[in-house]
Amino acid sequence: IVGSTNSVSAPTPQTVAPNVYTFESWSQGGAATQLVEAPAAPATYTASYTTSTPAPPTVSLTAPAGGATVSGTTAVSATADDDTGVAGVQFKLDGGNLGNEDTTAPYRVDWDTTTAANGSHTLSATARDTSGATTTSSPINVTVSNNRPPTAVASASVMAQ
């Protein structure tokens, strides 16, 4: 209807993973939300947005310390941060998953070291943010040293009579 006043809006920010779109301007100027008067002739109003890709998350292992000797049940923990939010942290042992992804801070998993062979192992953590970006921490090496009871070997001898 010619001469009617209408509200037009360019929602901001908008996210289409992994990009974030932020309102920049309208083709005719004005704020992101504004009132326009319907002209007699057809008109086009175009919103322009800038695009940015959020920074990937940061993640650091906090326990155990690199070079530590571990045994029994050992807490493996990490800190993670991100500008769009951390979705979860997956701990890794020698490149394979160690437990399930932890989706709530503080990020931690209890590691039953008796399931690993005695000797050197590598731990790391991979953080995933809400836009799907991931970062893996610097790995640390730990030594598993569990005292296992000696394996008994039974032997018997049979003599014929």
Tab-separated table of C-alpha atoms in Angstrom:
chain	number	residue	atom	x	y	z
A	1	ILE	CA	0.000	0.000	0.000
A	2	VAL	CA	1.628	3.173	-1.205
A	3	GLY	CA	2.524	5.483	1.650
A	4	SER	CA	2.175	2.831	4.360
A	5	THR	CA	4.931	2.570	6.947
A	6	ASN	CA	6.601	-0.797	7.324
A	7	SER	CA	9.329	-2.104	9.588
A	8	VAL	CA	12.280	-3.848	7.948
A	9	SER	CA	14.932	-5.628	9.950
A	10	ALA	CA	18.281	-7.267	9.277
A	11	PRO	CA	18.864	-9.687	12.195
A	12	THR	CA	22.427	-9.649	13.460
A	13	PRO	CA	24.516	-11.615	14.122
A	14	GLN	CA	23.545	-14.656	12.080
A	15	THR	CA	25.513	-17.885	12.149
A	16	VAL	CA	25.826	-20.473	9.415
A	17	ALA	CA	28.611	-22.685	10.718
A	18	PRO	CA	31.411	-21.939	10.742
A	19	ASN	CA	30.784	-18.319	9.635
A	20	VAL	CA	29.207	-15.435	11.528
A	21	TYR	CA	27.422	-12.706	9.549
A	22	THR	CA	27.168	-9.220	11.088
A	23	PHE	CA	24.916	-6.469	9.713
A	24	GLU	CA	26.884	-3.693	8.025
A	25	SER	CA	24.414	-1.450	6.154
A	26	TRP	CA	21.239	-1.093	4.094
A	27	SER	CA	21.444	-0.047	0.442
A	28	GLN	CA	19.467	3.110	1.293
A	29	GLY	CA	21.292	3.687	4.625
A	30	GLY	CA	19.854	3.484	8.085
A	31	ALA	CA	19.944	1.193	11.087
A	32	ALA	CA	19.542	-2.605	11.077
A	33	THR	CA	15.875	-2.148	12.036
A	34	GLN	CA	14.051	0.824	10.525
A	35	LEU	CA	10.724	2.100	9.275
A	36	VAL	CA	10.328	2.615	5.522
A	37	GLU	CA	7.479	4.240	3.668
A	38	ALA	CA	6.205	2.174	0.757
A	39	PRO	CA	6.910	4.123	-2.469
A	40	ALA	CA	4.615	4.299	-5.520
A	41	ALA	CA	7.164	2.384	-7.644
A	42	PRO	CA	8.675	-1.023	-6.755
A	43	ALA	CA	11.743	-0.694	-4.513
A	44	THR	CA	14.466	-3.056	-3.353
A	45	TYR	CA	16.126	-2.776	0.037
A	46	THR	CA	19.361	-4.778	0.319
A	47	ALA	CA	21.115	-5.530	3.606
A	48	SER	CA	24.890	-5.971	3.531
A	49	TYR	CA	26.705	-8.184	6.002
A	50	THR	CA	30.348	-8.756	6.867
A	51	THR	CA	31.512	-12.322	7.221
A	52	SER	CA	33.878	-13.621	9.857
A	53	THR	CA	35.011	-17.067	10.828
A	54	PRO	CA	35.176	-17.510	14.584
A	55	ALA	CA	38.525	-18.366	16.101
A	56	PRO	CA	38.938	-22.051	16.904
A	57	PRO	CA	38.804	-23.083	20.561
A	58	THR	CA	41.855	-23.193	22.804
A	59	VAL	CA	42.610	-26.227	24.945
A	60	SER	CA	45.372	-27.203	27.384
A	61	LEU	CA	45.895	-30.308	29.454
A	62	THR	CA	46.101	-29.465	33.157
A	63	ALA	CA	46.646	-32.926	34.676
A	64	PRO	CA	48.592	-35.079	34.893
A	65	ALA	CA	51.799	-33.117	34.404
A	66	GLY	CA	53.967	-34.003	31.426
A	67	GLY	CA	56.624	-36.538	32.431
A	68	ALA	CA	54.570	-37.803	35.381
A	69	THR	CA	54.507	-41.432	36.429
A	70	VAL	CA	50.913	-42.589	36.898
A	71	SER	CA	49.190	-45.673	38.264
A	72	GLY	CA	45.737	-46.864	39.259
A	73	THR	CA	42.944	-44.407	38.483
A	74	THR	CA	44.359	-41.072	37.330
A	75	ALA	CA	42.400	-37.885	36.635
A	76	VAL	CA	43.073	-36.411	33.192
A	77	SER	CA	41.826	-32.822	32.948
A	78	ALA	CA	41.918	-29.853	30.598
A	79	THR	CA	40.788	-26.269	30.279
A	80	ALA	CA	39.082	-25.085	27.093
A	81	ASP	CA	37.763	-21.726	25.929
A	82	ASP	CA	36.119	-20.309	22.817
A	83	ASP	CA	34.448	-17.117	21.609
A	84	THR	CA	31.319	-18.994	20.457
A	85	GLY	CA	31.249	-21.557	23.280
A	86	VAL	CA	32.875	-24.934	23.916
A	87	ALA	CA	30.691	-27.874	22.908
A	88	GLY	CA	32.967	-30.541	24.398
A	89	VAL	CA	36.431	-31.946	25.044
A	90	GLN	CA	37.532	-35.414	23.913
A	91	PHE	CA	40.558	-36.831	25.721
A	92	LYS	CA	42.950	-39.048	23.758
A	93	LEU	CA	45.334	-41.811	24.831
A	94	ASP	CA	47.946	-42.712	22.225
A	95	GLY	CA	45.678	-41.152	19.567
A	96	GLY	CA	42.525	-43.111	20.491
A	97	ASN	CA	39.549	-41.836	22.467
A	98	LEU	CA	39.882	-42.026	26.237
A	99	GLY	CA	36.305	-42.215	27.497
A	100	ASN	CA	33.427	-40.178	26.077
A	101	GLU	CA	33.522	-36.517	25.103
A	102	ASP	CA	33.003	-34.333	28.190
A	103	THR	CA	30.459	-31.621	27.364
A	104	THR	CA	30.555	-29.677	30.635
A	105	ALA	CA	33.353	-27.823	32.384
A	106	PRO	CA	35.436	-28.686	34.277
A	107	TYR	CA	36.626	-31.088	31.553
A	108	ARG	CA	37.879	-34.335	33.032
A	109	VAL	CA	38.017	-38.092	32.620
A	110	ASP	CA	39.180	-40.745	35.087
A	111	TRP	CA	41.703	-43.044	33.428
A	112	ASP	CA	42.072	-46.598	34.720
A	113	THR	CA	45.755	-46.956	33.910
A	114	THR	CA	45.634	-50.703	34.537
A	115	THR	CA	44.011	-51.004	31.086
A	116	ALA	CA	47.240	-49.700	29.502
A	117	ALA	CA	50.600	-51.452	29.366
A	118	ASN	CA	53.330	-50.246	31.691
A	119	GLY	CA	55.580	-47.778	29.888
A	120	SER	CA	55.332	-44.492	28.000
A	121	HIS	CA	51.993	-43.170	26.712
A	122	THR	CA	50.811	-39.941	25.074
A	123	LEU	CA	47.824	-37.923	26.283
A	124	SER	CA	46.081	-35.055	24.486
A	125	ALA	CA	42.693	-33.324	24.430
A	126	THR	CA	40.628	-32.077	21.484
A	127	ALA	CA	38.190	-29.202	22.092
A	128	ARG	CA	35.174	-28.686	19.813
A	129	ASP	CA	33.306	-25.386	19.685
A	130	THR	CA	29.641	-24.753	18.909
A	131	SER	CA	30.488	-23.819	15.304
A	132	GLY	CA	32.232	-27.184	14.759
A	133	ALA	CA	35.851	-25.968	14.822
A	134	THR	CA	38.342	-28.141	16.718
A	135	THR	CA	41.774	-27.723	18.278
A	136	THR	CA	44.014	-30.399	19.771
A	137	SER	CA	46.221	-29.610	22.753
A	138	SER	CA	49.944	-30.104	22.816
A	139	PRO	CA	50.516	-33.746	23.733
A	140	ILE	CA	52.163	-34.808	26.968
A	141	ASN	CA	53.988	-38.025	27.716
A	142	VAL	CA	53.380	-39.957	30.921
A	143	THR	CA	54.735	-43.247	32.195
A	144	VAL	CA	52.344	-45.915	33.434
A	145	SER	CA	53.808	-47.966	36.273
A	146	ASN	CA	51.358	-50.360	37.840
A	147	ASN	CA	52.611	-53.054	40.192
A	148	ARG	CA	51.040	-56.170	38.895
A	149	PRO	CA	51.316	-59.400	40.859
A	150	PRO	CA	53.522	-61.945	39.185
A	151	THR	CA	51.699	-64.438	37.063
A	152	ALA	CA	51.764	-67.858	38.678
A	153	VAL	CA	52.721	-70.709	36.432
A	154	ALA	CA	51.398	-74.036	37.521
A	155	SER	CA	53.285	-77.158	36.595
A	156	ALA	CA	52.694	-80.767	37.356
A	157	SER	CA	54.544	-83.876	36.579
A	158	VAL	CA	52.962	-87.249	36.180
A	159	MET	CA	54.894	-90.463	36.581
A	160	ALA	CA	53.668	-93.743	35.284
A	161	GLN	CA	53.931	-96.794	37.583
